[in-house]
XYZ file of C-alpha atoms in Angstrom:
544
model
C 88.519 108.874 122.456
C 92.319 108.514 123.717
C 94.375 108.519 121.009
C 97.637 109.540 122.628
C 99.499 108.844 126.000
C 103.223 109.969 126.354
C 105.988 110.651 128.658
C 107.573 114.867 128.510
C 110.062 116.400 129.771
C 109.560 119.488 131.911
C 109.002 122.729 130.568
C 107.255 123.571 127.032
C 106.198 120.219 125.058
C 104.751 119.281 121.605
C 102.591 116.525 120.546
C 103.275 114.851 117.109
C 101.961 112.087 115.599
C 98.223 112.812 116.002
C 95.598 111.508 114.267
C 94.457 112.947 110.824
C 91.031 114.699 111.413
C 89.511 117.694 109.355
C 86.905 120.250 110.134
C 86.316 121.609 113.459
C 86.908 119.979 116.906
C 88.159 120.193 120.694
C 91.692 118.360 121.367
C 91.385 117.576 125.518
C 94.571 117.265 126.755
C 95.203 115.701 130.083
C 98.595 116.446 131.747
C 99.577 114.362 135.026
C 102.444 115.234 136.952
C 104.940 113.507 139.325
C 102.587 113.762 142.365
C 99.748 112.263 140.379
C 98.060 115.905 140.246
C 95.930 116.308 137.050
C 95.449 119.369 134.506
C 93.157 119.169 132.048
C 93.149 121.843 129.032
C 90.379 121.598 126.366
C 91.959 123.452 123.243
C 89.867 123.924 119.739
C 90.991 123.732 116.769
C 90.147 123.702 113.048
C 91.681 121.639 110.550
C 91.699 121.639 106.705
C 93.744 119.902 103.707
C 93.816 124.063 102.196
C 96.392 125.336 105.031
C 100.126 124.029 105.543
C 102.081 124.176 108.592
C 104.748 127.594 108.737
C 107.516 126.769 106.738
C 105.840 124.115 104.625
C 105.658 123.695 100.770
C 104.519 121.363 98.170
C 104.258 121.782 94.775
C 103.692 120.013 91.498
C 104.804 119.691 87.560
C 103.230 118.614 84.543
C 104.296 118.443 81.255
C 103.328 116.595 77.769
C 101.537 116.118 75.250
C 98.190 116.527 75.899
C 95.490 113.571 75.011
C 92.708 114.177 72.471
C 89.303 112.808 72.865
C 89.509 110.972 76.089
C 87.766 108.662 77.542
C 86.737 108.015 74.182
C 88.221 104.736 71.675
C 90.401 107.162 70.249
C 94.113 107.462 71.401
C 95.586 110.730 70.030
C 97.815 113.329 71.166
C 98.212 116.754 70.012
C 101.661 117.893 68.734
C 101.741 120.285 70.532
C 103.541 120.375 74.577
C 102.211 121.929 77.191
C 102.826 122.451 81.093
C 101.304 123.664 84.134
C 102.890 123.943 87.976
C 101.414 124.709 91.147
C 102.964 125.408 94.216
C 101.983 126.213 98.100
C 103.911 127.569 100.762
C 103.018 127.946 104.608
C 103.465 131.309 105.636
C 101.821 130.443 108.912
C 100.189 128.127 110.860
C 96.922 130.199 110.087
C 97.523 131.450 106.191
C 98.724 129.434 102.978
C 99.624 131.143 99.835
C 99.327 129.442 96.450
C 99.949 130.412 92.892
C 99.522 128.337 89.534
C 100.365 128.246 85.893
C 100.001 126.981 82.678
C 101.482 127.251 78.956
C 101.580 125.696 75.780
C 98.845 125.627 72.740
C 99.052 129.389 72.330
C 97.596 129.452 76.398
C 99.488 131.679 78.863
C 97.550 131.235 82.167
C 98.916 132.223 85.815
C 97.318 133.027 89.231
C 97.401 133.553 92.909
C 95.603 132.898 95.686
C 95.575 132.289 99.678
C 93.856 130.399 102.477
C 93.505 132.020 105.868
C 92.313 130.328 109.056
C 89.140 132.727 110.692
C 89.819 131.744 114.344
C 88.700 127.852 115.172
C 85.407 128.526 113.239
C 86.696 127.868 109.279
C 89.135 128.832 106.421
C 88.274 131.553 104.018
C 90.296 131.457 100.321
C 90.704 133.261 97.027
C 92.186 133.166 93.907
C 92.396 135.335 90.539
C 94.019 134.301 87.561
C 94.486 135.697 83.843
C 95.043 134.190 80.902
C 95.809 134.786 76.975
C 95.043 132.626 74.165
C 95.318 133.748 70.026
C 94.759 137.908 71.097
C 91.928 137.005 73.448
C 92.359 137.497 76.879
C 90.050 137.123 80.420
C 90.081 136.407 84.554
C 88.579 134.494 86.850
C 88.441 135.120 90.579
C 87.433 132.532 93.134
C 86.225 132.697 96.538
C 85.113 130.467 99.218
C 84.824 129.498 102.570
C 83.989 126.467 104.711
C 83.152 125.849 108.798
C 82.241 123.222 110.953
C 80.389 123.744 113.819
C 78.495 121.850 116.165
C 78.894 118.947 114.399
C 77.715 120.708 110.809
C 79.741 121.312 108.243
C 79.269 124.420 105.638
C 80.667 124.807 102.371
C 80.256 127.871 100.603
C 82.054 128.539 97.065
C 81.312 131.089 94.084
C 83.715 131.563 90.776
C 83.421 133.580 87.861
C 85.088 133.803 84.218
C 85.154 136.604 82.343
C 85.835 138.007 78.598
C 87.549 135.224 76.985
C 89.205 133.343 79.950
C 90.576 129.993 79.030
C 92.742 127.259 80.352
C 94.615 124.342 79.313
C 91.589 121.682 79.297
C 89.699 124.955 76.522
C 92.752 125.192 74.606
C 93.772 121.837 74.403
C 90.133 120.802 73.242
C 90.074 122.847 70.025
C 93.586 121.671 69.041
C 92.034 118.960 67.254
C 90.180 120.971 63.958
C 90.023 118.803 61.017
C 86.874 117.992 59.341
C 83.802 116.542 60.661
C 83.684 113.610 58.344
C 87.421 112.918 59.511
C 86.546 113.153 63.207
C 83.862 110.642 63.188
C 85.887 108.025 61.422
C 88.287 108.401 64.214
C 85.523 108.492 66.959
C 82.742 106.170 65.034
C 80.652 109.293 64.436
C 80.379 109.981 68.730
C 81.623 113.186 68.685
C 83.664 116.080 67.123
C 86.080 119.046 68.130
C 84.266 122.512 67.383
C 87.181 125.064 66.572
C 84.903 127.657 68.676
C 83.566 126.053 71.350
C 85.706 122.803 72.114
C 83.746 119.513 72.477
C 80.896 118.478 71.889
C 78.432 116.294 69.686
C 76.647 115.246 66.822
C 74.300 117.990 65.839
C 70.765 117.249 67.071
C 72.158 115.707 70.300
C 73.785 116.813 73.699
C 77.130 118.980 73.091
C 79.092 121.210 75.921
C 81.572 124.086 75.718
C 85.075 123.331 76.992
C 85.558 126.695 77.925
C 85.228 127.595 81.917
C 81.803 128.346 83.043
C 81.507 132.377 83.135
C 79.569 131.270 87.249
C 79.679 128.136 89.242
C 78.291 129.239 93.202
C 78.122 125.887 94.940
C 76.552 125.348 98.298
C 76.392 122.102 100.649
C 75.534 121.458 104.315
C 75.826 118.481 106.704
C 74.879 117.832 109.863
C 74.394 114.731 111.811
C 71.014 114.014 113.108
C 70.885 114.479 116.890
C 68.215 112.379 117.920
C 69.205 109.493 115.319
C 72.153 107.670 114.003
C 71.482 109.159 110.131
C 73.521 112.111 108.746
C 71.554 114.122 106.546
C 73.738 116.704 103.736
C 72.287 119.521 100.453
C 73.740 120.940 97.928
C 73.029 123.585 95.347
C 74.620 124.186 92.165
C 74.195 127.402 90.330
C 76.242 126.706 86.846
C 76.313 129.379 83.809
C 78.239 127.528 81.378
C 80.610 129.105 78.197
C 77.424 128.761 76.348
C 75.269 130.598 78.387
C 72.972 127.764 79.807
C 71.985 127.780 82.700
C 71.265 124.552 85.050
C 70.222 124.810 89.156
C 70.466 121.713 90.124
C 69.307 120.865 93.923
C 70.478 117.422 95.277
C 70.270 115.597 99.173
C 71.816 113.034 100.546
C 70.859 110.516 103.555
C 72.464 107.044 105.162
C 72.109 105.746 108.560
C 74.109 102.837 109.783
C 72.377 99.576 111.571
C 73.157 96.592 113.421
C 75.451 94.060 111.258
C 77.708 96.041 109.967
C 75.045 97.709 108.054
C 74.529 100.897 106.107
C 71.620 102.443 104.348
C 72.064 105.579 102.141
C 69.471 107.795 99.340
C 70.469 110.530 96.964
C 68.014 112.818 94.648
C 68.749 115.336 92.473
C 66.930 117.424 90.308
C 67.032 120.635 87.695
C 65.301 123.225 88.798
C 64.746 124.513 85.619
C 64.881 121.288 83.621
C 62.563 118.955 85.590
C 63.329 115.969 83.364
C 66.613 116.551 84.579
C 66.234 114.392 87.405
C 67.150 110.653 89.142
C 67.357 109.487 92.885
C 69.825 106.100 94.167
C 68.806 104.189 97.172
C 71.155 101.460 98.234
C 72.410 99.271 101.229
C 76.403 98.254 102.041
C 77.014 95.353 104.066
C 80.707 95.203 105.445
C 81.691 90.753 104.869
C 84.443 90.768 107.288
C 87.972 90.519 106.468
C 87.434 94.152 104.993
C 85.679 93.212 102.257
C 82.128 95.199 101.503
C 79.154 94.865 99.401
C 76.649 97.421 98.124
C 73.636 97.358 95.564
C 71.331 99.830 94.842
C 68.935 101.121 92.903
C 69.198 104.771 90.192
C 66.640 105.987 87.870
C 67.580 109.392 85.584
C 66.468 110.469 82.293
C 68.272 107.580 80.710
C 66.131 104.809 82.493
C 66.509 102.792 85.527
C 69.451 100.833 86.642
C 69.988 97.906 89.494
C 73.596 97.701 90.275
C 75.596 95.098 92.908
C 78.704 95.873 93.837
C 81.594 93.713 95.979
C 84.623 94.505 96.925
C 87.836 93.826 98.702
C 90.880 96.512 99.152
C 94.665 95.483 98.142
C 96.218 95.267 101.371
C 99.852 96.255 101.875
C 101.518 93.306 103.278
C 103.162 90.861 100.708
C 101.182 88.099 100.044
C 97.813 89.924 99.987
C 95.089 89.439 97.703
C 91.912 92.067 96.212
C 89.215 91.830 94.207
C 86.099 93.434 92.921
C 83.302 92.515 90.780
C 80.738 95.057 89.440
C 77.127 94.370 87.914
C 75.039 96.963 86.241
C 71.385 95.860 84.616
C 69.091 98.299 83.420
C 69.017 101.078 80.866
C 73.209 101.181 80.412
C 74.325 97.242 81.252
C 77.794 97.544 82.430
C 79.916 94.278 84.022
C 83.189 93.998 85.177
C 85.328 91.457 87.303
C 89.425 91.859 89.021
C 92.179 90.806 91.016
C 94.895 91.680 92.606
C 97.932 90.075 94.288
C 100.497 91.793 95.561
C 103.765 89.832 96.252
C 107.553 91.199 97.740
C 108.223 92.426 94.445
C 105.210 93.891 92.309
C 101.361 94.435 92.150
C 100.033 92.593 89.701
C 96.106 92.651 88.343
C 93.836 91.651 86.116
C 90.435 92.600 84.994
C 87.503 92.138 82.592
C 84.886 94.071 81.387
C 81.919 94.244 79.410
C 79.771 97.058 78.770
C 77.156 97.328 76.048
C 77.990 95.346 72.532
C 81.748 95.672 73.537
C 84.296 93.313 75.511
C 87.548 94.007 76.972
C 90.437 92.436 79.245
C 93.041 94.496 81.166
C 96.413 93.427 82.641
C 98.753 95.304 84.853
C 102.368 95.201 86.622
C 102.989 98.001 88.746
C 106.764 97.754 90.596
C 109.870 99.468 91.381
C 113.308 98.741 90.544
C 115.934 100.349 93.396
C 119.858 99.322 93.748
C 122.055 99.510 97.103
C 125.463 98.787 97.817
C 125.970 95.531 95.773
C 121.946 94.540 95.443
C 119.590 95.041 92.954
C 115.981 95.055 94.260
C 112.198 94.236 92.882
C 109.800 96.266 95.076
C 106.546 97.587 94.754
C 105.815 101.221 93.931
C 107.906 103.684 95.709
C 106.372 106.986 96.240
C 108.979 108.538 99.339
C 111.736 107.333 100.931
C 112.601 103.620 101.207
C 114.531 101.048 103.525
C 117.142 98.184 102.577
C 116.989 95.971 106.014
C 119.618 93.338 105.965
C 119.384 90.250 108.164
C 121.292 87.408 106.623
C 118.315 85.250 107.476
C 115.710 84.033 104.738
C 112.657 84.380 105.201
C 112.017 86.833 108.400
C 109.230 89.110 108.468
C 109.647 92.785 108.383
C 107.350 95.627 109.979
C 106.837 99.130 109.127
C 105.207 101.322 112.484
C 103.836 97.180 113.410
C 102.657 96.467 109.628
C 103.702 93.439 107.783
C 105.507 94.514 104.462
C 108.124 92.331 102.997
C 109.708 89.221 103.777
C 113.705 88.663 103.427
C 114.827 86.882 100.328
C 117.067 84.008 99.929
C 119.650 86.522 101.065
C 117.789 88.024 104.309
C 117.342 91.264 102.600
C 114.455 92.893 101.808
C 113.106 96.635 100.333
C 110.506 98.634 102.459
C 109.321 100.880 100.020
C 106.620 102.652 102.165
C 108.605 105.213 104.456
C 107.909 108.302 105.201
C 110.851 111.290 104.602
C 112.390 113.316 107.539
C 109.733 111.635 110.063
C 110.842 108.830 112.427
C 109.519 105.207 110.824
C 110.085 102.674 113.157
C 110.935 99.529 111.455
C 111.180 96.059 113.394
C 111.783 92.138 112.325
C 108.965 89.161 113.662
C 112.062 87.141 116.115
C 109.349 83.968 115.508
C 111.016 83.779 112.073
C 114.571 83.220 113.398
C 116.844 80.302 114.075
C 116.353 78.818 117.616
C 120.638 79.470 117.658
C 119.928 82.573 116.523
C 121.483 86.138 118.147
C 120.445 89.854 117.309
C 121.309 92.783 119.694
C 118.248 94.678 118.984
C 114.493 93.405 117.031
C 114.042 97.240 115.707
C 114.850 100.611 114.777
C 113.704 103.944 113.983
C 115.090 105.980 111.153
C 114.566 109.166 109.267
C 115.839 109.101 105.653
C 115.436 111.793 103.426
C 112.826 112.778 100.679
C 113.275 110.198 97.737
C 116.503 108.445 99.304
C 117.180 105.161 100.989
C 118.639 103.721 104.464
C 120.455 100.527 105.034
C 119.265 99.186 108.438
C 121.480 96.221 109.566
C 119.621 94.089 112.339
C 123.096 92.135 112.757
C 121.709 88.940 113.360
C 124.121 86.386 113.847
C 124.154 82.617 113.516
C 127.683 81.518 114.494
C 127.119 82.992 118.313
C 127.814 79.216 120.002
C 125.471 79.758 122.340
C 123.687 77.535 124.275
C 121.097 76.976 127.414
C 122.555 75.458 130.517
C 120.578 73.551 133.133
C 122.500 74.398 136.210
C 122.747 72.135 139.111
C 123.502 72.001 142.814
C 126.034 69.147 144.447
C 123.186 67.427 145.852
C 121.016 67.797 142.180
C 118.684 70.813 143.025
C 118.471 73.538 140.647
C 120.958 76.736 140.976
C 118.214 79.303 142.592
C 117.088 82.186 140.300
C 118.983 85.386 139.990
C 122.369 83.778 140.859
C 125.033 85.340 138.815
C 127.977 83.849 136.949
C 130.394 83.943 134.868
C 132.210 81.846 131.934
C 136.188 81.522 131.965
C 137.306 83.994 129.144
C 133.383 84.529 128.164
C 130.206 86.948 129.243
C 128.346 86.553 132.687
C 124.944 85.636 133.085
C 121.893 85.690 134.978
C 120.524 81.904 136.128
C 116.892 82.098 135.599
C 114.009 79.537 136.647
C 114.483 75.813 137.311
C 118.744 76.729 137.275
C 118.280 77.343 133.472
C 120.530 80.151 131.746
C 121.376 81.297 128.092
C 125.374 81.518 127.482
C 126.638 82.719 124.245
C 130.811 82.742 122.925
C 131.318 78.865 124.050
C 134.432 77.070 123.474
C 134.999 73.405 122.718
C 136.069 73.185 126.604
C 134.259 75.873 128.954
C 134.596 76.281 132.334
C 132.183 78.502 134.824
C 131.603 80.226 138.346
C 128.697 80.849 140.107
C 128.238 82.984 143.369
C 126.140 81.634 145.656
C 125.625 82.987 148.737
C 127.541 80.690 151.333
C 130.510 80.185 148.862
C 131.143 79.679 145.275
C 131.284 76.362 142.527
C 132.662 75.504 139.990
C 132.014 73.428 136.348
C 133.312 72.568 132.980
C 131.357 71.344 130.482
C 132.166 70.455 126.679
C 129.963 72.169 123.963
C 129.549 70.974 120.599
C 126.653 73.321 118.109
C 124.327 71.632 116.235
C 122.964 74.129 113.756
C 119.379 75.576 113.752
C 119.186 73.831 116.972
C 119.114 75.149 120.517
C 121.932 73.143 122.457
C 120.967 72.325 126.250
C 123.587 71.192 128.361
C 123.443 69.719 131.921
C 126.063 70.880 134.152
C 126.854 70.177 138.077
C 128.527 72.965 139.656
C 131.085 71.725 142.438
């Protein structure tokens, strides 16, 4: 599949802009030179989110108070802060080094690690870590490695915890160590924190340990069937939790797509040790058009059987677009839900309802950004990078980011693009449709690079007042002026005459006069002009 065709310059070139792929593949690269003489170099390559570029970093900060008893009714927080950072660094092209750390609740965690590219074939990484918590203190190492290779992909991990090793989720869990009979009025008598062994439940049923699993080994494979259109994938899990239990669990995976827009997909998964442990999904996705998709299917476990139908339609980016989804669950755990989206110039807004069970709930959300430039204040939607102010003192004109529709100009032709992307060219562009017929702009778009977190003021200059004008040029005897005759207006710009002696002028005075070389000799003409705003003028005029 072509996905890029450029123009170099001689000598050593670079290709940016390709298209985000992972795993294992073979770039071709087709180079054609002046005398039309091809060269055609098929390079491999291997791609994965674990390695950055030399020179590259990211990183990340967290800090708070952590929440108590989530995803429960509760809403808690301990009193106690806590933080954790992580960083990466590209040392190069072929090895990434990372560490991590956390602190707070009597924790002190930190670790290394790296990623290292083996050839075209895969990445290999490790980690160890250590940590400290009330006089107790343990490691964990990590290891894995993934490939892709003809067309299969192969993901091979294995960790381990040892002696006491905890981290923030562990020591955040048993922050919480009142009584039991105080716990279950704040949790309805669900659940309740162990000072030992973190969460877990009401004696007699299910509980867990919060701690890290002292081994989690994880296998998977995927290939793509070659004499079908169905991709097959397996996984095993080997986990050894806090607790010492042990689970095995094998799962598989199957879809196929069909005619229609059409996709068919299974999943089973079982205990190996636990064979109640157990359930399967089969289900079908249709794709509606107007990227909107629908999917139902059909799960069994050890908790009973459930039919679910699913619909959906993504949030697009472009003001003025509208989402939705609605969600039915029937069976052993009934769970219903409905929401919509809209997302204007200036915010996101949805809405959503939901029932699940004997309970009932309704949900409501802004999401926006507030940015100032200059003299203006602007309402945008969420900015996560770099953003654009584009100013063309017209209402109402469209504005593109890299050909996508993202904001319209306000009542004073401004608008916010808060989508850019830092220290890499964006090419942003206005729809012309949207203008004044008098209209005049030197240029439709631009390409800038702002910095990380910082805005640009692009200025597209587009003028109302330019007295402009289309003239429809004629000979002595009444034919039209031929094509690419050239002229010229007294104390104004020349112009080119274009088909049936018509040609756009620009800088007219009450009174004009004009020349116009033809090629036995050259006339003359004077015409009046009077604008007529938001209206293209068209003047007659007889050159003599």
């Amino acid at each position: 599949m072509k996905t890029s065709s450029q123009d170099i310059e001689s000598g050593p070139y670079r290709i940016s802009n390709v298209p985000a792929v992972t795993g294992a593949g073979t770039a071709r690269v087709v180079l054609r030179d002046a005398s039309g003489r091809e060269t055609v170099t098929n390079l491999p390559f291997y791609v994965s989110s674990k390695l950055l570029a030399q020179g590259f970093y990211d990183f990340s900060l967290e800090a708070g108070m952590p929440r108590l008893f989530y995803a429960t009714a509760a809403d808690g927080y301990a009193r106690q802060f806590v933080a954790s950072a992580s960083g990466r660094r590209g040392v190069w092209d072929g090895l990434t080094l990372e560490g991590h750390a956390e602190a707070g609740a009597g924790l002190w965690n930190a670790g290394a690690g790296a990623a290292m590219r083996t050839g075209s074939f895969g990445v290999v990484s490790a980690a160890v870590s250590a940590s400290r918590l009330g006089g107790r203190t343990g490691w964990q190492s990590y290891l894995a490695y993934e490939t892709g290779i003809f067309g299969m992909t192969l993901q091979l991990s294995s960790q381990r915890s040892f002696r006491s090793y905890d981290d923030l989720a562990s020591a955040t869990a048993r922050l919480q160590t009142g009584s039991f009979a105080d716990t279950q009025s704040v949790l309805g008598g669900l659940a309740f924190i162990s000072p030992v062994v973190g969460i877990g439940a009401v004696p007699g049923s299910l509980w867990f340990n919060a701690r890290p699993p002292k081994a989690l080994d994880r296998i998977s494979i995927g290939l793509p069937l070659p004499f079908d259109l169905s991709t097959l994938s397996a996984s095993f899990i080997h986990l050894h939790d806090a607790s010492d239990r042990i689970s095995n669990i094998l799962s598989a995976s199957w879809s196929r797509g069909f005619g229609y827009n059409t996709t068919a997909f299974a999943t089973a998964f079982t205990d190996i040790g636990d064979r109640k442990n157990c359930g399967f999904l089969v289900g079908l996705s249709i794709a509606l058009g107007d990227a909107a998709l629908a999917s139902s299917g059909v799960s069994r476990d050890r908790n009973g059987t459930n039919v679910t139908v699913d619909a959906v339609k993504p949030l697009g980016q472009q003001p003025g677009s509208v989402g939705w989804r609605l969600h039915d669950s029937e069976g052993a755990a009934p769970d219903r839900s409905a929401a919509a989206a809209y997302r204007s110039n200036y915010a996101r807004v949805e809405v959503g309802v939901r029932q699940k069970g004997r309970g009932a709930g309704a949900t409501a959300e802004v999401e926006g950004a507030v940015a100032t430039m200059g003299n203006g204040v602007f309402l945008a939607n969420r900015i996560d990078d770099a953003f654009a102010v584009i100013d063309t003192g017209v209402p109402g004109v469209e504005v593109l980011h890299e050909n996508r529709p993202v904001a319209i100009t306000d009542s004073a032709g401004r608008a916010l693009v808060p989508s850019l992307h830092s220290y890499q060219k964006n090419k942003i562009a206005i729809d012309t449709r949207n203008l004044p017929v008098d209209a005049d702009i030197s240029t439709s778009q631009d390409v800038i690079a702002p910095a990380d977190r910082a805005g640009v003021r692009v200025d597209f200059r587009v003028r109302t007042d330019a007295r402009s004008a289309i003239l429809v040029l004629t000979t002595p005897a009444g034919q039209p002026i031929p094509a690419g005759s050239q002229g010229q207006v007294e104390g104004g710009e020349g112009f080119v005459v274009g088909y049936d002696g018509r040609a756009w002028v620009k800088g007219l005075a009450a009174q004009n006069s004009l020349s116009i070389a033809l090629e036995a000799r050259e006339c003359r003409a004077t015409f009046p002009y009077t604008p007529r705003p938001n209206e293209q003028v068209v003047i007659p005029v007889a050159c003599q």
